[in-house]
C-alpha positions as CSV (number, residue, x, y, z in Angstrom):
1,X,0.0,0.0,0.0
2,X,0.7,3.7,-0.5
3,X,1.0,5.6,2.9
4,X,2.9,8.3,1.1
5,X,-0.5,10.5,2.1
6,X,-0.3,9.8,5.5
7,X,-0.2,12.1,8.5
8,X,0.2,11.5,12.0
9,X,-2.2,13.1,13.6
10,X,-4.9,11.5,11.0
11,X,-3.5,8.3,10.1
12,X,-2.6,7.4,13.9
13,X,-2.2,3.6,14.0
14,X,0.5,0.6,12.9
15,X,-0.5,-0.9,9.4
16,X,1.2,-4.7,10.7
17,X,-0.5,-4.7,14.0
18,X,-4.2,-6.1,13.9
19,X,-5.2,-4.5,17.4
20,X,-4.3,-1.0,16.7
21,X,-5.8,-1.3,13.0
22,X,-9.1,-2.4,15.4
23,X,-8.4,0.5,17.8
24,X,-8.0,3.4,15.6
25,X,-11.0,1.8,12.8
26,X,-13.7,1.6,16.5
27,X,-13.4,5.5,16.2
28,X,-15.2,5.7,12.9
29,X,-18.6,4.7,15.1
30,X,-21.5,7.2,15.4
31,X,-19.6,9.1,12.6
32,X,-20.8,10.2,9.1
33,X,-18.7,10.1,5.9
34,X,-19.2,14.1,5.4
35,X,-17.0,14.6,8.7
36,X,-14.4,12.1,7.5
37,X,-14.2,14.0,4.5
38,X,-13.7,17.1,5.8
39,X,-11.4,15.7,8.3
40,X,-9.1,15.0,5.3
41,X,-9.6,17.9,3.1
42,X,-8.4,19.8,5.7
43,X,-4.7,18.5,5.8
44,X,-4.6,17.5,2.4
45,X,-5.1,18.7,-1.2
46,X,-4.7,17.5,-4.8
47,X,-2.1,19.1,-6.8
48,X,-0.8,18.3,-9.8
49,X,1.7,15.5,-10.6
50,X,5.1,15.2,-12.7
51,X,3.5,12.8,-14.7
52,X,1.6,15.0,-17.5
53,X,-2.1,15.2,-16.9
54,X,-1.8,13.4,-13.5
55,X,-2.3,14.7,-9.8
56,X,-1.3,13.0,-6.6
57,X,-2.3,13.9,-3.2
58,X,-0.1,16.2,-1.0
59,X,-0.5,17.3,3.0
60,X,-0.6,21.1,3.1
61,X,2.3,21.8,5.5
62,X,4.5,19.8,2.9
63,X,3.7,22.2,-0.3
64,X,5.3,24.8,-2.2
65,X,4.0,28.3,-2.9
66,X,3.2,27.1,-6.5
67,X,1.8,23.9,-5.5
68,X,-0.7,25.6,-3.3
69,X,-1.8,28.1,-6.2
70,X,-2.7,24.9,-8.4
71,X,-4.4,22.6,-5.9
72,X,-7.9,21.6,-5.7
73,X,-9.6,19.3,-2.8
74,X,-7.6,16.3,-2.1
75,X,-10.5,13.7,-2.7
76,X,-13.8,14.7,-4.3
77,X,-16.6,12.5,-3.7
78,X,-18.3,10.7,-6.8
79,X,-21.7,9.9,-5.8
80,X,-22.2,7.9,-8.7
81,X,-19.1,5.3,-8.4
82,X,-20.0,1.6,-6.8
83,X,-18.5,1.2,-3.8
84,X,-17.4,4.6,-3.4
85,X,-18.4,5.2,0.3
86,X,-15.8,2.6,1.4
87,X,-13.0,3.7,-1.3
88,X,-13.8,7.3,0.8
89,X,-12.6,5.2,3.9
90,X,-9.6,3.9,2.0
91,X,-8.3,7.3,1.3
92,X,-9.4,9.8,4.0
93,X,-9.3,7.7,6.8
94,X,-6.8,4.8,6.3
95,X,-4.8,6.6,3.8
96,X,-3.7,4.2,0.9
97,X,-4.5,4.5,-2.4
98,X,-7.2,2.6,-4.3
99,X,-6.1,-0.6,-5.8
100,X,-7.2,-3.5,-7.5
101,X,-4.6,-6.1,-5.7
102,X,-6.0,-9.4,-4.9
103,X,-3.9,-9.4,-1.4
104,X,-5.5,-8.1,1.7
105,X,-5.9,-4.2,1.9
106,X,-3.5,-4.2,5.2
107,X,-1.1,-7.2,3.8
108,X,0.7,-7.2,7.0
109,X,-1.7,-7.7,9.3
110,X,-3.5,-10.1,6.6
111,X,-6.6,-7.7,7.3
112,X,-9.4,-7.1,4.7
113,X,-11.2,-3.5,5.0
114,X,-14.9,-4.1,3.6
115,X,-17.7,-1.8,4.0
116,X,-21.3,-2.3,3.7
117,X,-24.9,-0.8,4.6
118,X,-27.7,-1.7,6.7
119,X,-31.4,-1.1,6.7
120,X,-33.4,-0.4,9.1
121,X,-36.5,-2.9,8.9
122,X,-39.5,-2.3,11.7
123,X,-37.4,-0.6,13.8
124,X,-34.2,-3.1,13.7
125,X,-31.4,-3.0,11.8
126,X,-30.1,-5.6,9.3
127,X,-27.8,-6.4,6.9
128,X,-29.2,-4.4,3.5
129,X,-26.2,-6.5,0.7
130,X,-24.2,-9.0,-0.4
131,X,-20.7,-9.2,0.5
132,X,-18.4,-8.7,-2.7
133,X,-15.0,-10.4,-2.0
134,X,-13.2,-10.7,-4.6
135,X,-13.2,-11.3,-8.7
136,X,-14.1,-15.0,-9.7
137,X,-11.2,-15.7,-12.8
138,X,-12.5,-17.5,-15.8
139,X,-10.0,-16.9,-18.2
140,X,-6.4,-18.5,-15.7
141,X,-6.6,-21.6,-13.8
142,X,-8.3,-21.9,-10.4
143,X,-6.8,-22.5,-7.3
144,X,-7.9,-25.6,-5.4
145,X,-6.3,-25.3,-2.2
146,X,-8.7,-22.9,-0.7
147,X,-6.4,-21.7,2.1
148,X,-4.5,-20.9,-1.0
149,X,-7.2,-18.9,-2.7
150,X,-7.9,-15.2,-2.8
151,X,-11.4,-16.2,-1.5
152,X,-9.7,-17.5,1.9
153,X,-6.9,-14.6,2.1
154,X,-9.7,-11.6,1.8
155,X,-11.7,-13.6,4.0
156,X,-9.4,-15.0,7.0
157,X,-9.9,-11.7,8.7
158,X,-12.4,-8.9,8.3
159,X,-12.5,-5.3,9.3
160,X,-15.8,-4.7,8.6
161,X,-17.4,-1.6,8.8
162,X,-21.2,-1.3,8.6
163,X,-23.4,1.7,7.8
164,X,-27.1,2.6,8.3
165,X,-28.2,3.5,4.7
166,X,-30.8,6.0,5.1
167,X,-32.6,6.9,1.4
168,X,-33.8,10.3,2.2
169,X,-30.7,11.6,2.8
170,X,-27.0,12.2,1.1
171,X,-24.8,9.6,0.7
172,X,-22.4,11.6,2.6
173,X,-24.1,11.9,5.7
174,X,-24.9,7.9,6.4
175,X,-23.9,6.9,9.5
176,X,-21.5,4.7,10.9
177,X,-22.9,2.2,13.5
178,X,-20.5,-0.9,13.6
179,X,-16.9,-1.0,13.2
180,X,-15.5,-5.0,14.3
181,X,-12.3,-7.1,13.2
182,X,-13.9,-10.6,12.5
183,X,-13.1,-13.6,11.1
184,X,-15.9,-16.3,10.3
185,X,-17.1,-18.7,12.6
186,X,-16.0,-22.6,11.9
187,X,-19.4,-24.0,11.3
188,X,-20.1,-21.8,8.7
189,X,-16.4,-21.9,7.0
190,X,-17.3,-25.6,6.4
191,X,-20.5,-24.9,4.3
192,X,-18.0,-21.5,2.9
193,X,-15.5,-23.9,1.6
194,X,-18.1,-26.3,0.1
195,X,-19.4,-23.4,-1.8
196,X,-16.1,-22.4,-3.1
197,X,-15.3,-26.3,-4.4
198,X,-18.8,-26.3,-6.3
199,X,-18.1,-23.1,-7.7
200,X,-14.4,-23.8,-9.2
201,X,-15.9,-27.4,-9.8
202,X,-18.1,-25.4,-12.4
203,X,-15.4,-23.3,-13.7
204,X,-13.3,-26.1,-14.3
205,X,-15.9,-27.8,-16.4
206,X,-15.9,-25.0,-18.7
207,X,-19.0,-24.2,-17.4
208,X,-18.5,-20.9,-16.2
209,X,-21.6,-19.2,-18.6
210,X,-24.3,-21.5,-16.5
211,X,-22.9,-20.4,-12.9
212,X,-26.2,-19.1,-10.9
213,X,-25.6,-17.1,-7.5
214,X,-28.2,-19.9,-6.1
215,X,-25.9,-22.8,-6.9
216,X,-24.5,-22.1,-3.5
217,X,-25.4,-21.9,0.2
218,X,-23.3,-19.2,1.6
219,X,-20.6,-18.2,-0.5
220,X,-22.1,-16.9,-3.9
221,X,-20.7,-15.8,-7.8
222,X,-22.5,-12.7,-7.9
223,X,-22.5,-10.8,-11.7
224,X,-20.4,-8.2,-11.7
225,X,-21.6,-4.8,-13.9
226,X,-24.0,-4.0,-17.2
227,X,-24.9,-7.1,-19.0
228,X,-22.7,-5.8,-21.7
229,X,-19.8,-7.4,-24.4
230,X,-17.0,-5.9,-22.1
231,X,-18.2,-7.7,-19.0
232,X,-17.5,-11.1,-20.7
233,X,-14.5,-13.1,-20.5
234,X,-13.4,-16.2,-23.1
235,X,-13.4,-19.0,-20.5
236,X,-9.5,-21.0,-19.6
237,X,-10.9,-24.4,-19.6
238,X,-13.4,-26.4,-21.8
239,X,-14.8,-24.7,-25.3
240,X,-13.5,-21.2,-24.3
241,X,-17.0,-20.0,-24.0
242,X,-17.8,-16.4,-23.2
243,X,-19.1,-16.0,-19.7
244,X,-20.2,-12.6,-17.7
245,X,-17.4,-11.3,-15.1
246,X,-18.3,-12.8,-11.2
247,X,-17.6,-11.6,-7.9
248,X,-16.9,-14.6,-5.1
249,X,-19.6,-12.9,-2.6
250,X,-21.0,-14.0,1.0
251,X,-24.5,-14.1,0.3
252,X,-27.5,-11.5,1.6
253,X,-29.3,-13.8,3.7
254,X,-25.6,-15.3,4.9
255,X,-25.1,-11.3,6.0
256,X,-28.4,-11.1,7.6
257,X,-28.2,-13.9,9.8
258,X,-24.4,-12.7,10.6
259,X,-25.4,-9.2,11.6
260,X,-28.4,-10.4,13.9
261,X,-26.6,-13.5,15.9
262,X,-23.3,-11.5,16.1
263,X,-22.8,-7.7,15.1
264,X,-26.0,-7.0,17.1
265,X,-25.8,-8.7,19.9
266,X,-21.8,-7.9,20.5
267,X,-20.5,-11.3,20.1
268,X,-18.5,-11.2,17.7
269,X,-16.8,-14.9,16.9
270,X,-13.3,-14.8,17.6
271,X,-9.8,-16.5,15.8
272,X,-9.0,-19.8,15.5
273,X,-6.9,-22.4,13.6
274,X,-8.8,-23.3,10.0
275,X,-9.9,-26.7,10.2
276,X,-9.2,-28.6,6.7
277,X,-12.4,-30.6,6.9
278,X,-14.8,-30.6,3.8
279,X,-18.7,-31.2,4.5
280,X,-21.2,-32.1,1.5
281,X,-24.1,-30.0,3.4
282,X,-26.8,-31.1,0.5
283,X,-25.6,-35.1,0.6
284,X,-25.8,-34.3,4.3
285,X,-29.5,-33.2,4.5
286,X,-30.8,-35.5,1.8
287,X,-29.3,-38.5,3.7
288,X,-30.9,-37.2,7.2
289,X,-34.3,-37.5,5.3
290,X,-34.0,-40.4,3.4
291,X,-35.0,-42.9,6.2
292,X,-38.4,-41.8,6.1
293,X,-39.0,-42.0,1.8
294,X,-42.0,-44.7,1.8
295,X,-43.4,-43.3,4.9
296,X,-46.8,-41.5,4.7
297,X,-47.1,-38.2,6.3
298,X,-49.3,-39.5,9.3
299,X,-46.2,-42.8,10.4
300,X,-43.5,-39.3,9.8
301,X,-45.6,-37.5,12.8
302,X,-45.7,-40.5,15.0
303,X,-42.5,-41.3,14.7
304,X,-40.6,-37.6,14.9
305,X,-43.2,-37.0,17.7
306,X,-45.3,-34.0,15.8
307,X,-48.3,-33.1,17.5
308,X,-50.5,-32.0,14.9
309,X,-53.0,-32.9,12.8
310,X,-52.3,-34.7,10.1
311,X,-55.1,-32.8,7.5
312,X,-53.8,-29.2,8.9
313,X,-52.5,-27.1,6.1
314,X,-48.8,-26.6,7.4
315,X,-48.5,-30.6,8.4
316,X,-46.6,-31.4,5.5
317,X,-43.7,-28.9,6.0
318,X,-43.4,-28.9,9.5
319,X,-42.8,-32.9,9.8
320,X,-39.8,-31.8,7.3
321,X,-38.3,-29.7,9.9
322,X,-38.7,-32.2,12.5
323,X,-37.1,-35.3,10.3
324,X,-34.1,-32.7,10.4
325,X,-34.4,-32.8,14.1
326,X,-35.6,-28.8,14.2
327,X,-38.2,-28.7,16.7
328,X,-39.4,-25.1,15.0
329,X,-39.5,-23.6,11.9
330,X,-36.6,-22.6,11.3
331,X,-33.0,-24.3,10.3
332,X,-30.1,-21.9,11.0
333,X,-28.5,-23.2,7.9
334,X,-31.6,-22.4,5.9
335,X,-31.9,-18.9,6.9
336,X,-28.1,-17.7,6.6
337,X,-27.8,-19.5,3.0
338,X,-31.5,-17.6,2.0
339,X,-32.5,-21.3,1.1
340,X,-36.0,-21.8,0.5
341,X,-38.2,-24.7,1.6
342,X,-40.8,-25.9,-0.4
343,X,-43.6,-28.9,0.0
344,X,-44.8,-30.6,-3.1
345,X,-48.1,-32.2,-2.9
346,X,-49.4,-34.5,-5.5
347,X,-52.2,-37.0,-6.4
348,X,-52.4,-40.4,-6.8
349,X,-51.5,-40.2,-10.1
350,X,-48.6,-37.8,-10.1
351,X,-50.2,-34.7,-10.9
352,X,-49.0,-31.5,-8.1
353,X,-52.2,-30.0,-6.5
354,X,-50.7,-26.7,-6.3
355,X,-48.4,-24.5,-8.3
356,X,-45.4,-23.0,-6.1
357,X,-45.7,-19.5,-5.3
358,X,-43.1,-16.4,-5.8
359,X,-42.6,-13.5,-3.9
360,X,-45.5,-11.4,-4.3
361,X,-44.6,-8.4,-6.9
362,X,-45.4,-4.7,-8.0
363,X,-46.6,-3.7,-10.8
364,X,-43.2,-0.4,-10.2
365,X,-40.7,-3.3,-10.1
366,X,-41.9,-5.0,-13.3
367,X,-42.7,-1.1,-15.2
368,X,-40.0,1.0,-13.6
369,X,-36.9,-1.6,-13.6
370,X,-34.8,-3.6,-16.5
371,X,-34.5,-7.1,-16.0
372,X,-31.3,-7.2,-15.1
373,X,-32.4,-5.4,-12.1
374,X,-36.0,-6.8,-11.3
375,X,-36.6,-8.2,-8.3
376,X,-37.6,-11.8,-10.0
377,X,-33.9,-11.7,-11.4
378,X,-32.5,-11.1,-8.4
379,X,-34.7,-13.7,-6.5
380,X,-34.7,-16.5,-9.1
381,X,-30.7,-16.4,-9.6
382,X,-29.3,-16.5,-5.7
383,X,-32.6,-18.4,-4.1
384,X,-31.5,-22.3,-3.7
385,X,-35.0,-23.5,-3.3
386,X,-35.0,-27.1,-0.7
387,X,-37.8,-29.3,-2.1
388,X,-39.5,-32.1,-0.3
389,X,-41.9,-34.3,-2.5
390,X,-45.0,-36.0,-1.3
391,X,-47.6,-38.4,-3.4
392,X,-51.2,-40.2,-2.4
393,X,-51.7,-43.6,-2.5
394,X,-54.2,-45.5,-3.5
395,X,-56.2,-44.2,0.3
396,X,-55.3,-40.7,-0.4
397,X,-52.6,-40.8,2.2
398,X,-49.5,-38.5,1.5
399,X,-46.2,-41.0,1.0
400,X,-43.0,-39.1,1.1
401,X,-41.2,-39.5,-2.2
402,X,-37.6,-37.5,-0.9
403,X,-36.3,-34.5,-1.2
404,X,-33.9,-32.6,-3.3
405,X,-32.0,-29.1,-3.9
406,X,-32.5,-27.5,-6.5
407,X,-32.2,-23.7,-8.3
408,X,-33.6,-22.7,-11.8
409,X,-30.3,-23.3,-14.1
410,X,-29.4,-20.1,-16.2
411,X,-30.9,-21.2,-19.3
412,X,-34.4,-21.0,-18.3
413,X,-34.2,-17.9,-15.7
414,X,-32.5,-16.0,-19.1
415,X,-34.4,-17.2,-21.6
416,X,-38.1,-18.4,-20.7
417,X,-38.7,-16.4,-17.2
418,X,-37.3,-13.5,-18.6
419,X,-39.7,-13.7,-21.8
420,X,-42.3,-13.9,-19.5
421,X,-41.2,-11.2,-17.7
422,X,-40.8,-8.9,-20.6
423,X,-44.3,-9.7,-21.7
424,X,-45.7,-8.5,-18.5
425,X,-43.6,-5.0,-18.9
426,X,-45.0,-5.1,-22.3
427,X,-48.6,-5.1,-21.6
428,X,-48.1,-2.9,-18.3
429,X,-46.4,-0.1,-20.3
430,X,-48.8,-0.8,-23.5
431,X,-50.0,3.1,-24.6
432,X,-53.8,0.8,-24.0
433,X,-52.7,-0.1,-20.7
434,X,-54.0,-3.6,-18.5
435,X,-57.1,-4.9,-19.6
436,X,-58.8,-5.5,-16.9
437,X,-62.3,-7.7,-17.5
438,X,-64.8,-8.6,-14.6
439,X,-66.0,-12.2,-15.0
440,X,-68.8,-13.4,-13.1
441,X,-68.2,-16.9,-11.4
442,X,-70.6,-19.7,-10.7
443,X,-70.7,-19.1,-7.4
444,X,-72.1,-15.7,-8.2
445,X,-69.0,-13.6,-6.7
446,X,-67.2,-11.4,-9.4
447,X,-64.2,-12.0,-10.5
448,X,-61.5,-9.7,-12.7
449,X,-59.6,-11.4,-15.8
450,X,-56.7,-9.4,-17.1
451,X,-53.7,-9.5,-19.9
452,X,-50.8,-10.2,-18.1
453,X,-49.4,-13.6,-18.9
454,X,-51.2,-16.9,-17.5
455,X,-51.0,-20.5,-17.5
456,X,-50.9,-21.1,-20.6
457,X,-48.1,-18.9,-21.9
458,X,-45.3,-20.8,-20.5
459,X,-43.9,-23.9,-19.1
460,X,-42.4,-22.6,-16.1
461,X,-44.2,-19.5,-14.6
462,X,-47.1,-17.2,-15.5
463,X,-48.5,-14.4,-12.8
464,X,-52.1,-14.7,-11.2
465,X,-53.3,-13.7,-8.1
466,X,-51.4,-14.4,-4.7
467,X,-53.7,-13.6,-1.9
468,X,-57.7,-12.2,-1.9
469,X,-56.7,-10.2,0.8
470,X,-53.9,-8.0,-0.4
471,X,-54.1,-5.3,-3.5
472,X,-52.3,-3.2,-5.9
473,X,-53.2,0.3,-6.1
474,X,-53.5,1.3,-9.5
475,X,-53.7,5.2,-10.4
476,X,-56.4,6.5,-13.1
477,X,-54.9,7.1,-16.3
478,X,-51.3,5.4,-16.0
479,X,-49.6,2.7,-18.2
480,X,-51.1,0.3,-15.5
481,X,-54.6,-0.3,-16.4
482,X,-57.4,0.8,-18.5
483,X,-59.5,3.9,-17.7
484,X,-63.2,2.9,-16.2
485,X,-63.5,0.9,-12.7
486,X,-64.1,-3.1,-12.9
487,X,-67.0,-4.5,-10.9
488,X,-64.5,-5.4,-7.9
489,X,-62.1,-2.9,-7.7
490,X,-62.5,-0.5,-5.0
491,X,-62.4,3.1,-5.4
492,X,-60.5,5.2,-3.0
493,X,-60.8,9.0,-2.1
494,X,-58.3,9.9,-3.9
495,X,-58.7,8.7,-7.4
496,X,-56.9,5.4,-6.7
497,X,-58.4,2.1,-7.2
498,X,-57.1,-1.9,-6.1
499,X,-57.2,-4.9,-8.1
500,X,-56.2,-8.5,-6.2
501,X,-52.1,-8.5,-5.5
502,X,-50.8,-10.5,-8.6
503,X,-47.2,-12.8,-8.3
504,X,-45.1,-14.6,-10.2
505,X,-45.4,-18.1,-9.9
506,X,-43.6,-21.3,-10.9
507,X,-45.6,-24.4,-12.7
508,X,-44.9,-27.7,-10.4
509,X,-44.9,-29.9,-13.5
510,X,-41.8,-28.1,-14.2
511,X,-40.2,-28.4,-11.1
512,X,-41.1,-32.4,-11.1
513,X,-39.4,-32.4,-14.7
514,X,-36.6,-30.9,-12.8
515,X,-36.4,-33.1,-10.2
516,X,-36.7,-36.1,-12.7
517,X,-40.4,-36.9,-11.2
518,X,-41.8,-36.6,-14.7
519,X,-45.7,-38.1,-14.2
């Protein structure tokens, strides 16, 4: 690193010692980025540099009359850069300049400076991204030692440095709330290193192009920039396919779960020795299950002890939880990797009762964002979705058929969801609007039919209605719907009506197909 900015009075701590790299970070809490700024400005300025057309930065008491004449501010905040509130931190406050090196940012003390937002959710604070870590190389060979890896050496030890990201106001004047040295806690490096195996495994394959952020439980390959020809790199191994540029990234819901068992509650895990163990966590939970395939859902309860009625709606996946040996419902492993669990149900002859329900969505997200950035994009391509397969016999008894991982490969997310998707936009932004048609049923309540795509469009997800008690609001006279009020939309005060909340959904009989439980 570069410390030829540095001052003493600002840049007050030893760059090899982890403790006072910890010591003097812990006064950044209950500070905003504005006063760190200005901290900086004010011993330092930007003047220009030998080189021709360069500057470099320079501390005030060190310049010459000339130099002071030609200087401007020493750092100048882009709003508009990624990351740019913790390259601010890099500069002002730890004094190096910006790099893209794969070591650690403080290589003697093997310390990695990341910085990262919360939101504030009902009051409580959580984590509000993903971790970037580092790039993910297509185009050299992998390393498959992980403790050799740039994965493990930006990871091994953390100074992280969480903000609370606050909308309304200016970047600049987000707050710092947490400032902690960490480094992971051994249960979860197992699952960590498991991701990183299936991850190079893929690379290695030449398979780089199908990677999906929801491959993995806790450690993701998050894309990296614009969806454009300059973010693609010709791939090292197999057919030298083209493949967008990945970050190596701890997941959102691995980040969550971090910040509310730790960062919150001060107990921050401490260091240890890495253990070279490897752990299939998939094999593992699939085996845990297996004993009970054959079993019908009533013979599961009696024998994992679940007091509950067989027929009640939630029976099914709550006597999954307890063949894990969760006695709740929730699995700790679940809820840091963001994985999903999901019941099928079918018939006697093979054919799912229900369809498997999304995320409920907004007509904004779908009119107002690219795909790239939509919310189903971002659900469908880092959600690993844990299904758990059920069929009737010949009583009409559910019989547990297994249960499998599983998350939508890249093909179909890019191709037929995102078709679907566009359709949707289409008819949303259409100068005609929604078409919105009230249908009276048989049993003599009205219903309303509309455009947006359905069943039959698509082998693998349409949008229809999510709940009968929960509504859009659609304004009179925008791209959303069709001027005149259905029979059961209601009309508010204010101009603004409510049709029934639509969602994405996916088709089961896809998901069987999937599974390789074709009927």
């Amino acid at each position: 690193m570069n410390y030829s900015v540095r001052k003493k009075t600002l840049f007050d701590y030893d760059p090899s010692s982890r403790d006072s790299i910890l010591y003097y970070a812990k006064k950044l809490e209950g500070r905003t980025f504005r006063e760190v700024l200005n901290d900086f400005n004010k011993y330092y300025v930007r003047v220009p540099s030998p080189q021709k057309g360069k500057t470099e930065i320079k501390a005030i008491e060190n310049l010459t009359a000339d130099e002071m004449k030609a200087s401007t501010a020493a750092y100048e905040f882009n709003g508009h850069s990624k990351g740019k509130l913790g390259s601010l931190l890099e500069v002002c406050y730890f004094g190096y300049e910006l790099n893209s090196n794969q070591e650690a940012d403080f290589a003697e003390a093997g310390v990695e400076l990341k910085t990262t937002c919360l939101d504030r959710k009902k009051g409580r604070l959580q984590a509000g991204e993903r971790l970037s870590i580092t790039n993910l190389s297509f185009d050299s060979p992998v390393e498959e030692d992980f403790y050799k890896s740039h994965v493990w050496e930006k990871i091994s030890r953390i100074l992280l440095i969480q903000y609370e990201r606050d909308r309304d106001i200016d970047a600049l004047d987000q707050k710092i709330q947490f400032v902690n040295l960490v480094q992971l806690p051994e249960e979860d490096l197992e699952m960590i290193k498991s991701d990183y195996h299936q991850i190079i495994d893929k690379v290695k394959a030449g398979l780089a192009h199908e990677i999906s952020e929801g491959d993995t439980m806790y450690l993701g390959a998050c894309t990296k920039g614009a969806k454009s020809a300059t973010n693609y790199r010709k791939q090292y191994y197999g057919s030298h396919v083209l493949a967008q540029k990945r970050n190596f990234c701890l997941k959102l819901p691995y980040m969550k779960a971090f910040t509310a068992q730790y960062v919150l509650t001060g107990k921050i895990p401490g260091f240890r020795i890495p253990n070279s163990g490897f752990t299939d966590f998939e094999r593992f939970i699939t085996n845990r299950v297996k004993e009970y395939v054959g079993m019908t859902s009533e013979e599961i309860g009696q024998r994992v002890q679940l007091d509950m009625d067989p027929r009640t709606k939630h029976f099914l996946h709550t006597s999954v939880l307890y063949m894990l040996g969760v006695k709740s419902n929730k699995v700790e492993e679940f809820e840091k990797a963001g994985v999903v669990v999901k019941t099928i149900h079918m018939d006697s002859t093979g054919y799912a009762k229900e369809k498997i329900s999304l995320p409920a969505t907004t007509f904004e997200d779908i009119a107002e964002k690219s795909w790239e950035n939509s919310n189903l994009r971002e659900y469908l391509s880092s959600t690993k979705f844990f299904f758990t397969v059920y069929r009737d016999n010949e009583e009409g008894d559910p019989v547990f058929q297994g249960s499998w991982f599983w998350n939508m490969p890249v093909s179909d997310l890019e191709g037929e969801v995102q078709r679907i998707w566009r359709k949707a936009k289409a008819v949303l932004m259409s100068p005609e609007g929604m078409e919105l048609q009230p249908v009276v049923q048989k049993s003599g309540r009205i219903a309303v039919k509309n455009n947006l795509p359905g069943m039959a469009e698509s082998r693998i997800t349409h949008i229809r209605p999510h709940t009968s008690h929960s509504y859009h609001r659609l304004a009179d006279g925008t791209v959303y719907a069709t001027k005149g009020t259905p029979a059961n939309a209601f009309v508010l005060p204010d101009g603004y009506r409510m049709m029934t909340k639509q969602c994405f959904w996916l088709d089961t009989s896809y998901i069987l197909r999937e599974l390789g439980l074709n009927h």
